[in-house]
Short mmCIF file of C-alpha atoms in Angstrom, two decimals:
data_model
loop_
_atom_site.label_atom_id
_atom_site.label_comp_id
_atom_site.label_asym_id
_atom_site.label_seq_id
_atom_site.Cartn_x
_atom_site.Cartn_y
_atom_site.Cartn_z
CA UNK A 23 0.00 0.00 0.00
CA UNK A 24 0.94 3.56 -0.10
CA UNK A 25 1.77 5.10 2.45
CA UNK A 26 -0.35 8.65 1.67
CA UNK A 27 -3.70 6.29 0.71
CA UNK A 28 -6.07 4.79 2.83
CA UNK A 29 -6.31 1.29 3.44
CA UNK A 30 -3.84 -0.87 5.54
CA UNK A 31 -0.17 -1.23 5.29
CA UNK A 32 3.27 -2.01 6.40
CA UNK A 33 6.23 0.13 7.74
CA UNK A 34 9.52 -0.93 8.28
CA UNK A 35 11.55 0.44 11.41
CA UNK A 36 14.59 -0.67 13.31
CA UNK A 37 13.69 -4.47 14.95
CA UNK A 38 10.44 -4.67 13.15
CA UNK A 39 7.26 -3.99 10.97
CA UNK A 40 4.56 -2.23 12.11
CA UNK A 41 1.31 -2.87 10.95
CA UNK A 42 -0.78 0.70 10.47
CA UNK A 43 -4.07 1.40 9.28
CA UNK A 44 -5.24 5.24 7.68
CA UNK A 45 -8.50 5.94 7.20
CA UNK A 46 -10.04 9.22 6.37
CA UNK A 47 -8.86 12.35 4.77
CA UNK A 48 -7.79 15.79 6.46
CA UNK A 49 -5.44 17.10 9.10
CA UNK A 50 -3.88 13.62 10.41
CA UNK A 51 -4.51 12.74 13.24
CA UNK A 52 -2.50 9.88 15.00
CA UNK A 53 -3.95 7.07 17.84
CA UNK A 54 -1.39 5.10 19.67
CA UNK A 55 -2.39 2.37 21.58
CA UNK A 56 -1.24 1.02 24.98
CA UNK A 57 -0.63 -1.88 26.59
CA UNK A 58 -1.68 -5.21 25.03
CA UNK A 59 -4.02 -3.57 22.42
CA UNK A 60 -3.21 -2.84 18.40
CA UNK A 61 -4.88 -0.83 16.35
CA UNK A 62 -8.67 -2.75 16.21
CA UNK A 63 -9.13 -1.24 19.45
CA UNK A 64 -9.35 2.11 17.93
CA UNK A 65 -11.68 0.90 15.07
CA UNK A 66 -14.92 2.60 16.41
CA UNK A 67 -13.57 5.91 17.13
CA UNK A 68 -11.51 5.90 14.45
CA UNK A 69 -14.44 5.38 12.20
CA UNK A 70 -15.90 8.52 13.75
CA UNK A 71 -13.03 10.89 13.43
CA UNK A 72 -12.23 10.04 9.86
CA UNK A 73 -15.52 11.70 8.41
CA UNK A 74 -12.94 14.92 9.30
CA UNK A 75 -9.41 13.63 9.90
CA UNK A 76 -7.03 11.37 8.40
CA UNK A 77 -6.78 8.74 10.75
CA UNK A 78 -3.81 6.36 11.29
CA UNK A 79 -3.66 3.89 13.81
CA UNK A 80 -1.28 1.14 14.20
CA UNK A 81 -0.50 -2.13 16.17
CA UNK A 82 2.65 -1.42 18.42
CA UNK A 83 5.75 -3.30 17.76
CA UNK A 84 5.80 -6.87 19.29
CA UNK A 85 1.66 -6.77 19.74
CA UNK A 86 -0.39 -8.44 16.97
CA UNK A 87 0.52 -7.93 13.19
CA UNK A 88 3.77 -5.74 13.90
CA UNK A 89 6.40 -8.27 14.36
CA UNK A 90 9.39 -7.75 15.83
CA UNK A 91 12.93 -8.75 13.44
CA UNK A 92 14.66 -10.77 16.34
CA UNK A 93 13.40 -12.46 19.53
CA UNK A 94 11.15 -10.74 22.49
CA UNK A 95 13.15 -8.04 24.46
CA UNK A 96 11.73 -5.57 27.11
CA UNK A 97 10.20 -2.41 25.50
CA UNK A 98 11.13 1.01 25.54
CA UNK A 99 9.04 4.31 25.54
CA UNK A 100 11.83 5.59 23.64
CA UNK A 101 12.35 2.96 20.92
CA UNK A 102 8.44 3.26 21.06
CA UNK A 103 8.00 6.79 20.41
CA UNK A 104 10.53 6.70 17.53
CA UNK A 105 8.21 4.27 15.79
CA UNK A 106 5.46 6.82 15.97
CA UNK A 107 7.38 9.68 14.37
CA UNK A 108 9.03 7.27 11.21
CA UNK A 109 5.00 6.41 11.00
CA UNK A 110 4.35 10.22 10.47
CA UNK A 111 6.83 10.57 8.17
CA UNK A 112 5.70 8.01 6.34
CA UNK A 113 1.90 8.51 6.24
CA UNK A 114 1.75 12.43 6.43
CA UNK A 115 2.76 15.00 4.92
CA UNK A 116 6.55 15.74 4.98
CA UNK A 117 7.42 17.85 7.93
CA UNK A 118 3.67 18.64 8.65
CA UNK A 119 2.03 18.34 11.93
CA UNK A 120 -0.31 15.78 13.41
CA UNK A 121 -2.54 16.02 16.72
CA UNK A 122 -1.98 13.27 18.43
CA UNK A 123 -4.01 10.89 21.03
CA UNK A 124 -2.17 8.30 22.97
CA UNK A 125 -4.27 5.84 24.96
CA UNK A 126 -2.55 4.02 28.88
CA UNK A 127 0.85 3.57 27.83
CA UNK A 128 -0.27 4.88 24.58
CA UNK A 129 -0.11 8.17 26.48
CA UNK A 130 3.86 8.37 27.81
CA UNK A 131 4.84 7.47 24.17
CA UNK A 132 2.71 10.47 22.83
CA UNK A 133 4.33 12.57 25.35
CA UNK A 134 7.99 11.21 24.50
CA UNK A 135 7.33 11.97 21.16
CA UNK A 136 5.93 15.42 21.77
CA UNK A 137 9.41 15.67 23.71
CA UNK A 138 11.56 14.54 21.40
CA UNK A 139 9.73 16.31 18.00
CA UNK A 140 7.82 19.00 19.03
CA UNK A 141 8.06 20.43 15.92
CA UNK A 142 5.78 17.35 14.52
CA UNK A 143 2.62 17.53 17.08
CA UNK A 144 0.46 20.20 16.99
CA UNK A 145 -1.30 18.88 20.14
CA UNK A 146 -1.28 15.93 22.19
CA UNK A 147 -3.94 14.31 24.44
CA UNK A 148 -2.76 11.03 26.50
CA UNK A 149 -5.21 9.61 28.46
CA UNK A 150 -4.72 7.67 31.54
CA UNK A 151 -0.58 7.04 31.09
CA UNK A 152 0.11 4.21 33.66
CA UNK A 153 3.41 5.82 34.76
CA UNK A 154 3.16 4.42 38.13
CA UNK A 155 6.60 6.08 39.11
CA UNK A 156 4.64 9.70 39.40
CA UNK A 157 2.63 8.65 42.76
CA UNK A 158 4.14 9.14 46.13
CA UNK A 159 3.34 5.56 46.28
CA UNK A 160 5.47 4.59 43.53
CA UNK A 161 7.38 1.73 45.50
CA UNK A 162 4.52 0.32 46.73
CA UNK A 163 3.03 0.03 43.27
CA UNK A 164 6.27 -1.13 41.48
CA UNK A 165 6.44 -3.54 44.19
CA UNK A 166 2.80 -4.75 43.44
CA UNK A 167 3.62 -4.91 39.44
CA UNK A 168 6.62 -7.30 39.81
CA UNK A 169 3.92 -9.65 41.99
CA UNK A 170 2.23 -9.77 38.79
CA UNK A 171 4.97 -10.56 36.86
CA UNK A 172 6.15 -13.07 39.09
CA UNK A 173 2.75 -14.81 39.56
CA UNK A 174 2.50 -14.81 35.18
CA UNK A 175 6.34 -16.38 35.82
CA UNK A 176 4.87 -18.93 38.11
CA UNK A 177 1.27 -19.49 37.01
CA UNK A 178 0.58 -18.13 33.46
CA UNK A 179 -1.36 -15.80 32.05
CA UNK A 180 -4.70 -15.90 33.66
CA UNK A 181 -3.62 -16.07 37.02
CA UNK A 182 -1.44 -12.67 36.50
CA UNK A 183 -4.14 -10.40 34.38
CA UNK A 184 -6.30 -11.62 37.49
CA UNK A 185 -4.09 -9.73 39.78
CA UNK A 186 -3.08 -7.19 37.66
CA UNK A 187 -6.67 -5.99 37.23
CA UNK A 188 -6.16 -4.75 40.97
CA UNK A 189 -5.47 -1.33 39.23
CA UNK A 190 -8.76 -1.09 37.81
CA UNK A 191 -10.52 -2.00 40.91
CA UNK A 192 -10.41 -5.25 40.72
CA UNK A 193 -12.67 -5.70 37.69
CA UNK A 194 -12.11 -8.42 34.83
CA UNK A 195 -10.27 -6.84 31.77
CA UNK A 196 -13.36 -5.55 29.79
CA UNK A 197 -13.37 -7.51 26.06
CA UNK A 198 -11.64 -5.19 23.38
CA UNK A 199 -11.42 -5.20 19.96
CA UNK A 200 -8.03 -6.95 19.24
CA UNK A 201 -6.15 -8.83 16.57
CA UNK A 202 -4.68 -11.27 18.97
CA UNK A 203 -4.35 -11.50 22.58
CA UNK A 204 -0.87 -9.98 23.33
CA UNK A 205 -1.26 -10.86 27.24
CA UNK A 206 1.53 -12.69 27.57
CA UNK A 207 4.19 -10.48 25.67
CA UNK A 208 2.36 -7.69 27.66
CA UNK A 209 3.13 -9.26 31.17
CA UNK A 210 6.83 -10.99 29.79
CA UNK A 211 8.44 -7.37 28.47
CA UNK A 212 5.95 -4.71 28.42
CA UNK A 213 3.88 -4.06 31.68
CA UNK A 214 6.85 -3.43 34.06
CA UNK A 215 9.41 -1.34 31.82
CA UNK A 216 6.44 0.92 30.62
CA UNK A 217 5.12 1.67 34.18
CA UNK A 218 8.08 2.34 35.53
CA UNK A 219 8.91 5.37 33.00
CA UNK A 220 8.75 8.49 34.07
CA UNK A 221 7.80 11.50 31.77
CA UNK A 222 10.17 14.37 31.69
CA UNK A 223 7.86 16.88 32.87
CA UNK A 224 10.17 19.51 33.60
CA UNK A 225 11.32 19.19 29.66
CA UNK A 226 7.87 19.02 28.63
CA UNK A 227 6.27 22.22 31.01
CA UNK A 228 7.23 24.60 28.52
CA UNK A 229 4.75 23.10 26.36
CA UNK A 230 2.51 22.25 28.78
CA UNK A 231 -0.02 24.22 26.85
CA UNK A 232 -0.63 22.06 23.70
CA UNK A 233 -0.65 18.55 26.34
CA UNK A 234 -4.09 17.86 27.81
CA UNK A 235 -3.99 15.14 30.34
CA UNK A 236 -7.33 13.00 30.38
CA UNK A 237 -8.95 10.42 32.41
CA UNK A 238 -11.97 7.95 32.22
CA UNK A 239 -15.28 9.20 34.24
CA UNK A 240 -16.00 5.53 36.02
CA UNK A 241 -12.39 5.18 37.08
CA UNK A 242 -11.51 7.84 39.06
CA UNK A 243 -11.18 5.44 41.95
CA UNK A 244 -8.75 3.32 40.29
CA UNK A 245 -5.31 3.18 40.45
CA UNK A 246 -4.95 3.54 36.77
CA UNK A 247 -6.13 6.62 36.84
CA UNK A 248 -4.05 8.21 39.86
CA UNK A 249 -1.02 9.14 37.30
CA UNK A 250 -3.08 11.26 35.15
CA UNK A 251 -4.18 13.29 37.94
CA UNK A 252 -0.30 13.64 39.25
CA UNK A 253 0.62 14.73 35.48
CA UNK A 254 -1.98 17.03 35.18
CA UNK A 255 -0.91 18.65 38.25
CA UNK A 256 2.92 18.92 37.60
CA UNK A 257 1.97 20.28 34.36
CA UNK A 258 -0.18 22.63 35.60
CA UNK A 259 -3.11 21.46 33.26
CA UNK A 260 -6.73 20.77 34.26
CA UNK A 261 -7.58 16.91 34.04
CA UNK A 262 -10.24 16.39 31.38
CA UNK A 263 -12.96 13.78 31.79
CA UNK A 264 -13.91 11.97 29.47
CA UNK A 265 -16.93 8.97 29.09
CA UNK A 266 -16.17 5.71 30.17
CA UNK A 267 -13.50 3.83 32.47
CA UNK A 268 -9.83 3.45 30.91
CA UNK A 269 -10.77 1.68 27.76
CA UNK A 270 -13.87 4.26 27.14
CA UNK A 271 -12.90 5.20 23.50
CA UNK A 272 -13.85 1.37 22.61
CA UNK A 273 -17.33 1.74 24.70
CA UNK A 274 -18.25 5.08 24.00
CA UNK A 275 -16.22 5.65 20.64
CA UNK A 276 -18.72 8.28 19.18
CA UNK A 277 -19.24 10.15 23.01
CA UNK A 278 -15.79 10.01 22.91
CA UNK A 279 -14.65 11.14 19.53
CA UNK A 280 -16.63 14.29 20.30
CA UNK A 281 -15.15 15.52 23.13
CA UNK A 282 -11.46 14.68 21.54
CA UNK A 283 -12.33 16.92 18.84
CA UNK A 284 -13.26 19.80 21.47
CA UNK A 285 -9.98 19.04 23.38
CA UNK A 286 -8.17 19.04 20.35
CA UNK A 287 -9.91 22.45 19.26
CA UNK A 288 -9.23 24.34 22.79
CA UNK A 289 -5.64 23.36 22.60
CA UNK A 290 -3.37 25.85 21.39
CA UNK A 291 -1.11 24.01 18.66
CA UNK A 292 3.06 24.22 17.87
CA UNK A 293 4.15 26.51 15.23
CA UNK A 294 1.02 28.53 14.83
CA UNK A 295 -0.94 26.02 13.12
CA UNK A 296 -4.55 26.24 13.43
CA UNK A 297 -6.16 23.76 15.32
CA UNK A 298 -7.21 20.29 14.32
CA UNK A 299 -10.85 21.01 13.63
CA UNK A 300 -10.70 23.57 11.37
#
């Protein structure tokens, strides 16, 4: 496929191929996925925001169809948020701008990547980013997450998920839209190395103004939550609710989709562009 036309396609990067999808046409706009999800997750909403946008979603490397080159490593926000901009490159416009929404760890690599190429977001909303070394509590957590990975170690798959769904109150994993299960690469090399990141919030305050932070209205209680509230604070942003619990783009995609576009709207955008709905 080509890269600039809708459909599905494939993108070599450095240690793999990532699997994107584009739908729409307009100012691209970019979704990036978290945790064990891939792009199908996003197929509601992005369905919405493509009667305006160019939408590209893709899976992230090691999870579904984008296959890593060698064997399974740990990831890396980093090595993550590089993916996302040679996906830009390749899909938009050369050297224009994207607004950009980044979904649980989704979220820290939209911020890394806001850090790292400013000059290629034009906003950036990351909702819920499970950087569990923001709370005061961060030990305590960390501690908890390497009893998850441990029990997956000892027991397998079910048994950990069980426990990890501690941070979302204890509730079973709600059933997403997926292209695979990616549990176990999730709990083997993804789950502890992504919550243990911690944003650069000092490097990213000065443009604080084009970041809104976001969280899900049923999970306020939840420890999955608790780091968008810190990072909305140190940024000196207001935390925007939006519907649903963590995964509420995939319940409430069109609920959703509407309020994005308002965040997206309010947010003033790098290099004098105009905003993403207009």
């Amino acid at each position: 496929m080509d890269p600039r036309e809708s459909g599905s396609g494939t993108l070599a990067v450095p240690g793999a191929r990532l699997h994107y999808e584009v739908r729409g046409e307009g100012p691209p706009l970019l979704l990036i996925a978290g945790g064990n999800s891939d792009a199908d997750v996003f197929g509601g909403l992005a369905a919405v925001l493509a009667a305006g946008h160019r939408v590209v979603s893709y899976d992230p490397r090691g999870n579904s169809r984008s296959v890593l080159d060698g064997p399974p490593a740990d990831q890396r926000i980093e090595v993550h948020a590089d993916d996302a901009y040679r996906l830009l490159d390749a899909v938009a416009a050369p050297g224009g701008t994207a607004s950009v929404f980044g979904s649980c760890s989704g979220g820290l690599i939209a911020l890394e990547l806001t850090l790292r190429h400013p000059e290629r977001v034009r906003s950036v909303v990351v909702h819920e980013p499970p950087s569990l070394s923001l709370l005061p509590d961060a030990e305590d957590q960390l501690a908890f997450i390497e009893e998850v990975h441990a029990a997956f170690r000892r027991e397998g798959v079910g048994a950990a998920m069980a426990k990890f769904s501690a941070l979302f109150g204890g509730r079973a994993a709600p059933v997403l839209p997926e292209a695979q299960d990616n549990s176990a690469f999730f709990l083997a090399h993804t789950m502890r190395p992504f919550t243990r990141f911690l944003p650069d919030v000092a490097a990213l305050a000065p443009m604080a103004e084009r970041i809104a932070v976001a969280g899900g209205r049923e999970s306020r209680t939840q420890v999955a939550h608790r780091p968008a509230v810190v990072l909305a604070e140190r940024l000196g942003r207001e935390l925007v609710e939006f519907p649903g619990g963590h995964s509420g783009y995939a319940k409430w995609p069109a609920e959703f989709a509407r309020l994005l576009l308002d965040v997206f709207a309010a947010l003033p955008t790098g290099r004098g562009q105009a905003p993403c709905g207009s």
